[in-house]
Amino acid sequence: MRCICPKKALLRRQTSCMLNEQFLELLKSMTSSSVVDKPPVRRVAIFGGTHGNELSGVFLVKHWQENGAEIQRTGMEVKPFLTNPRAVKKCTRYIDCDLNRVFDPDNLGRTVVEDIPYEVRRAQEINHIFGPKGSDDAYDLIFDLHNTTSNMGGTLILENSRDDFTIQMFHYIKNALAPERCPVLLIEHPSLKYATTRSVAKHPVGKEFPPCTIEVFKIMEKVDYPRNKNDEVIAIIHPKLQDQDWQPLNNGDPLFLTLGGEVIAYKGDCTVYPTFINEAAYYEKKQAFVKTVKMKLTAKHIRSSALDQNTS
């Protein structure tokens, strides 16, 4: 599971405090059940520093490494973990390549040689500690804490529309945060593939949840900046689009503005909802924003096999 917080609030103490309280409440809820069906959550990891310049997760993980009692619960192991320490030390997104894109079979199975990228070697280490990916020995759940320079607010990222447990958990988080908005971005896509750090974990059940429905924003397409024949960016995000993450974008609405003052408008036959607008970390990926569409996901009734768990 990936959690995103606005980068503009990284250094505000209240951001870390709010996330701290939310995790404590969520951990408490996952240890409470008396219905037999599936195994409960037993091992949870909290990752920070997957991208070394996204500091909220770094601050929280370091805090919980020194104050572990805050996140521990009877019958559950909770492990805070700094995922990319070299990048954290340099306060850069990564050293050789994006750690949040290399948890695929090819990279996890690569032979370790002298010139192997640091993040690939680190992914193998993480997979050994918290996996192996896809196995029964893998951790039940990983919270991966990230930041963004776009105006997305607190966002949850969902990778699988058929994962009843994660949908139920997101439904719980959204209700717990209400009336604060907490969008869910569904990144399930046939060609836009992600091999993320958090994908090492599996998602069994923590307590009983009745059927639920949540609204998600399903990723449809990445949109690049306008470029010239030399592949140089020739326009910026239009002021009317800037900071309008999750807001409806209709045919004819402005997208980009050239240095000459020309407005480049959106051309489409349906309403979309852009996000990751002007995300600084995605300049290298040639991405100005992501187009999404609204949809509903329903999760089945899920139950835990644990009896008389201590919720203290």
XYZ file of C-alpha atoms in Angstrom:
312
model
C 0.000 0.000 0.000
C 1.334 3.410 -0.915
C 0.403 6.554 0.999
C 1.162 9.992 -0.419
C 1.399 13.254 1.524
C 1.879 16.767 0.092
C 5.580 17.658 -0.067
C 4.833 21.273 0.833
C 3.971 20.092 4.354
C 7.007 17.861 4.845
C 8.594 19.939 7.570
C 5.413 20.590 9.508
C 5.366 18.595 12.698
C 1.599 18.187 12.625
C 1.823 16.126 9.405
C 3.891 13.463 11.124
C 1.685 13.578 14.208
C -1.485 13.110 12.134
C -0.014 10.141 10.237
C 1.208 8.713 13.535
C -2.299 8.800 15.029
C -3.865 7.335 11.881
C -1.494 4.375 11.854
C -2.087 3.697 15.536
C -5.851 3.592 14.990
C -5.506 1.394 11.908
C -3.196 -1.061 13.680
C -5.689 -1.254 16.546
C -8.546 -2.059 14.164
C -6.606 -4.841 12.452
C -6.052 -6.760 15.696
C -9.742 -6.902 16.605
C -11.827 -9.897 15.455
C -13.798 -12.919 16.673
C -15.016 -14.412 13.388
C -13.431 -17.488 11.816
C -12.640 -17.489 8.133
C -9.136 -16.409 7.081
C -5.810 -15.807 8.869
C -5.402 -12.377 10.487
C -2.650 -9.889 9.773
C 0.417 -10.889 11.788
C 3.351 -9.023 10.229
C 3.237 -5.428 9.011
C 6.063 -3.262 7.688
C 6.114 0.523 7.401
C 8.500 1.751 4.710
C 9.965 5.221 4.443
C 12.617 6.586 2.111
C 11.802 4.477 -0.945
C 12.519 7.805 -2.616
C 15.237 9.443 -0.568
C 14.010 13.029 -0.975
C 10.448 12.298 0.241
C 10.924 13.102 3.871
C 7.640 12.455 5.726
C 8.160 8.690 5.584
C 11.829 9.103 6.491
C 10.966 11.170 9.575
C 8.233 8.764 10.705
C 10.269 5.594 10.207
C 13.217 7.033 12.117
C 10.830 8.144 14.872
C 9.266 4.679 15.146
C 12.662 2.987 15.074
C 13.424 4.893 18.289
C 9.879 4.720 19.712
C 8.702 1.301 18.574
C 6.198 0.839 21.390
C 3.860 3.308 19.656
C 3.182 0.920 16.767
C 3.480 -2.497 18.413
C 0.387 -4.561 19.233
C -0.083 -7.893 20.993
C -0.075 -10.709 18.440
C 1.333 -8.500 15.668
C 4.844 -7.614 14.549
C 5.199 -4.092 13.122
C 8.565 -3.231 11.587
C 9.541 0.328 10.528
C 12.161 0.181 7.768
C 14.260 2.702 5.837
C 14.190 1.339 2.301
C 16.800 3.399 0.409
C 19.328 4.652 2.981
C 21.923 5.836 0.450
C 19.371 8.005 -1.338
C 18.090 9.292 2.017
C 21.622 10.283 3.016
C 22.014 12.265 -0.218
C 18.396 13.525 -0.108
C 17.887 12.413 -3.699
C 15.131 10.332 -5.308
C 17.482 7.428 -6.026
C 21.137 6.556 -6.622
C 21.127 4.498 -9.858
C 17.463 3.796 -10.682
C 13.971 4.127 -9.184
C 13.657 1.624 -6.321
C 9.877 1.721 -6.689
C 10.055 0.209 -10.189
C 12.461 -2.752 -9.839
C 10.514 -5.364 -7.851
C 9.861 -7.498 -10.935
C 11.044 -11.106 -11.444
C 13.885 -10.115 -13.769
C 15.478 -7.682 -11.328
C 14.791 -9.752 -8.217
C 16.418 -12.727 -9.943
C 19.466 -10.894 -11.345
C 22.908 -12.189 -10.511
C 24.695 -9.851 -8.127
C 27.769 -8.520 -9.919
C 29.967 -5.519 -9.241
C 28.157 -3.135 -11.585
C 24.586 -4.072 -10.632
C 22.549 -0.898 -9.858
C 22.379 -0.114 -6.156
C 18.565 -0.071 -6.095
C 18.349 -3.496 -7.761
C 20.663 -4.927 -5.124
C 18.641 -3.177 -2.431
C 15.389 -4.586 -3.883
C 16.828 -8.081 -3.564
C 17.735 -7.402 0.064
C 14.241 -6.068 0.814
C 12.656 -9.049 -0.930
C 14.772 -11.386 1.204
C 13.744 -9.643 4.434
C 10.037 -9.076 3.740
C 9.284 -11.686 1.061
C 9.959 -13.608 -0.977
C 7.412 -11.857 -3.160
C 4.398 -14.070 -3.873
C 5.271 -16.603 -1.155
C 3.461 -17.647 2.022
C 6.451 -16.348 3.998
C 6.003 -12.767 2.781
C 4.862 -10.030 5.150
C 1.110 -9.580 5.275
C 1.069 -5.850 4.607
C 3.464 -3.028 3.730
C 2.668 0.658 4.165
C 4.933 2.609 1.813
C 4.994 6.333 2.660
C 5.627 8.826 -0.150
C 5.376 12.553 -0.925
C 4.475 14.549 -4.017
C 5.020 18.104 -5.228
C 1.602 18.128 -6.919
C -1.569 19.205 -5.127
C -2.980 15.706 -4.594
C -3.504 15.881 -0.864
C -3.494 12.676 1.194
C -3.869 9.915 -1.420
C -4.021 6.118 -1.266
C -2.744 4.074 -4.212
C -4.442 0.795 -5.112
C -2.771 -1.676 -7.469
C -5.423 -4.410 -7.712
C -9.153 -3.815 -8.167
C -9.868 -7.381 -6.986
C -8.001 -7.131 -3.688
C -10.905 -7.222 -1.230
C -8.681 -6.705 1.801
C -7.022 -3.548 0.515
C -10.334 -2.106 -0.688
C -11.833 -2.754 2.742
C -8.821 -1.148 4.408
C -9.047 1.912 2.165
C -12.763 2.166 2.943
C -11.916 2.170 6.653
C -9.199 4.824 6.236
C -11.434 7.085 4.132
C -14.202 6.885 6.755
C -11.719 7.499 9.573
C -10.406 10.636 7.867
C -13.818 12.047 6.905
C -14.665 14.843 6.322
C -11.082 15.266 5.071
C -10.796 14.091 1.475
C -8.709 10.983 0.769
C -8.730 10.043 -2.954
C -7.863 6.514 -4.089
C -5.780 6.173 -7.256
C -6.169 2.828 -9.029
C -2.977 2.188 -11.026
C -4.130 -1.129 -12.492
C -3.466 -0.824 -16.234
C -2.598 -3.307 -19.030
C 0.455 -1.401 -20.247
C 1.423 1.022 -17.447
C 3.185 -1.519 -15.243
C 4.659 -0.866 -11.801
C 6.963 -3.197 -9.856
C 6.676 -1.433 -6.512
C 8.407 -1.838 -3.180
C 5.131 -2.619 -1.407
C 4.287 -5.422 -3.869
C 6.490 -7.754 -1.816
C 3.686 -8.134 0.759
C 0.492 -10.178 0.638
C -2.888 -8.975 1.948
C -4.753 -11.358 4.277
C -7.596 -10.316 6.576
C -7.302 -8.444 9.884
C -10.890 -8.311 11.154
C -14.455 -8.710 9.894
C -15.702 -6.182 7.375
C -19.118 -6.270 5.662
C -19.326 -5.634 1.908
C -18.351 -2.083 0.984
C -18.027 0.203 -2.023
C -15.443 2.932 -2.570
C -14.873 5.536 -5.255
C -11.522 5.318 -7.046
C -9.766 7.209 -9.808
C -8.541 4.666 -12.349
C -5.409 5.588 -14.262
C -5.977 5.760 -18.003
C -3.055 7.542 -19.623
C 0.086 9.509 -18.885
C 0.269 12.884 -20.634
C 3.591 14.479 -21.604
C 4.401 18.162 -22.030
C 4.275 19.512 -25.591
C 7.698 19.149 -27.218
C 9.467 20.344 -30.350
C 11.330 18.238 -32.889
C 14.376 18.285 -30.600
C 12.317 16.722 -27.788
C 12.450 19.958 -25.784
C 9.495 21.069 -23.633
C 7.792 24.072 -25.251
C 4.887 24.707 -22.862
C 4.070 24.769 -19.150
C 1.016 23.628 -17.218
C -1.738 26.196 -17.756
C -2.456 28.271 -14.605
C -6.089 27.109 -14.649
C -4.943 23.470 -14.452
C -2.154 23.954 -11.915
C -3.066 22.561 -8.449
C -6.391 21.190 -9.748
C -5.651 17.542 -9.024
C -8.793 15.342 -8.955
C -10.940 18.099 -10.492
C -12.969 17.405 -13.686
C -11.304 18.233 -17.007
C -13.626 18.617 -20.002
C -13.176 19.041 -23.725
C -11.852 22.526 -24.475
C -10.444 23.185 -20.995
C -6.892 24.636 -21.014
C -3.977 22.221 -20.464
C -0.759 23.998 -21.416
C 0.501 27.499 -22.126
C 3.396 28.173 -24.501
C 5.943 30.933 -23.948
C 4.313 32.721 -26.886
C 0.975 32.790 -25.061
C -0.758 30.024 -27.045
C -3.256 27.980 -25.041
C -3.276 24.242 -25.730
C -6.664 22.799 -24.768
C -7.794 19.317 -23.800
C -9.419 17.379 -26.602
C -11.485 14.458 -25.424
C -14.960 13.006 -25.627
C -15.329 12.343 -21.895
C -14.594 13.996 -18.575
C -11.300 12.980 -16.972
C -9.722 13.783 -13.609
C -6.033 14.732 -13.830
C -3.597 14.083 -11.000
C 0.164 14.170 -10.371
C -0.132 17.558 -12.093
C 3.329 19.085 -12.598
C 4.939 16.482 -10.324
C 8.626 17.426 -10.227
C 9.865 13.850 -9.855
C 8.126 12.884 -13.111
C 9.873 15.408 -15.359
C 12.447 12.735 -16.146
C 9.632 10.331 -16.984
C 8.167 12.787 -19.500
C 4.914 13.085 -17.610
C 3.005 16.346 -17.081
C 0.022 14.679 -15.420
C -2.021 11.481 -15.389
C -5.555 11.202 -16.752
C -7.954 9.185 -14.602
C -11.647 8.328 -14.686
C -13.993 7.839 -11.741
C -15.326 4.377 -10.975
C -16.715 2.352 -8.084
C -15.145 -0.774 -6.580
C -16.984 -3.185 -4.298
C -15.246 -5.508 -1.855
C -16.720 -8.762 -0.590
C -17.440 -9.533 3.056
C -14.155 -10.633 4.638
C -13.538 -12.235 8.025
C -10.609 -13.206 10.214
C -9.880 -16.579 11.807
C -8.372 -15.041 14.969
C -10.333 -15.428 18.204
C -10.182 -13.200 21.283
C -7.351 -11.038 20.050
C -6.017 -8.455 22.478
C -6.629 -4.964 21.107
C -4.577 -3.084 23.678
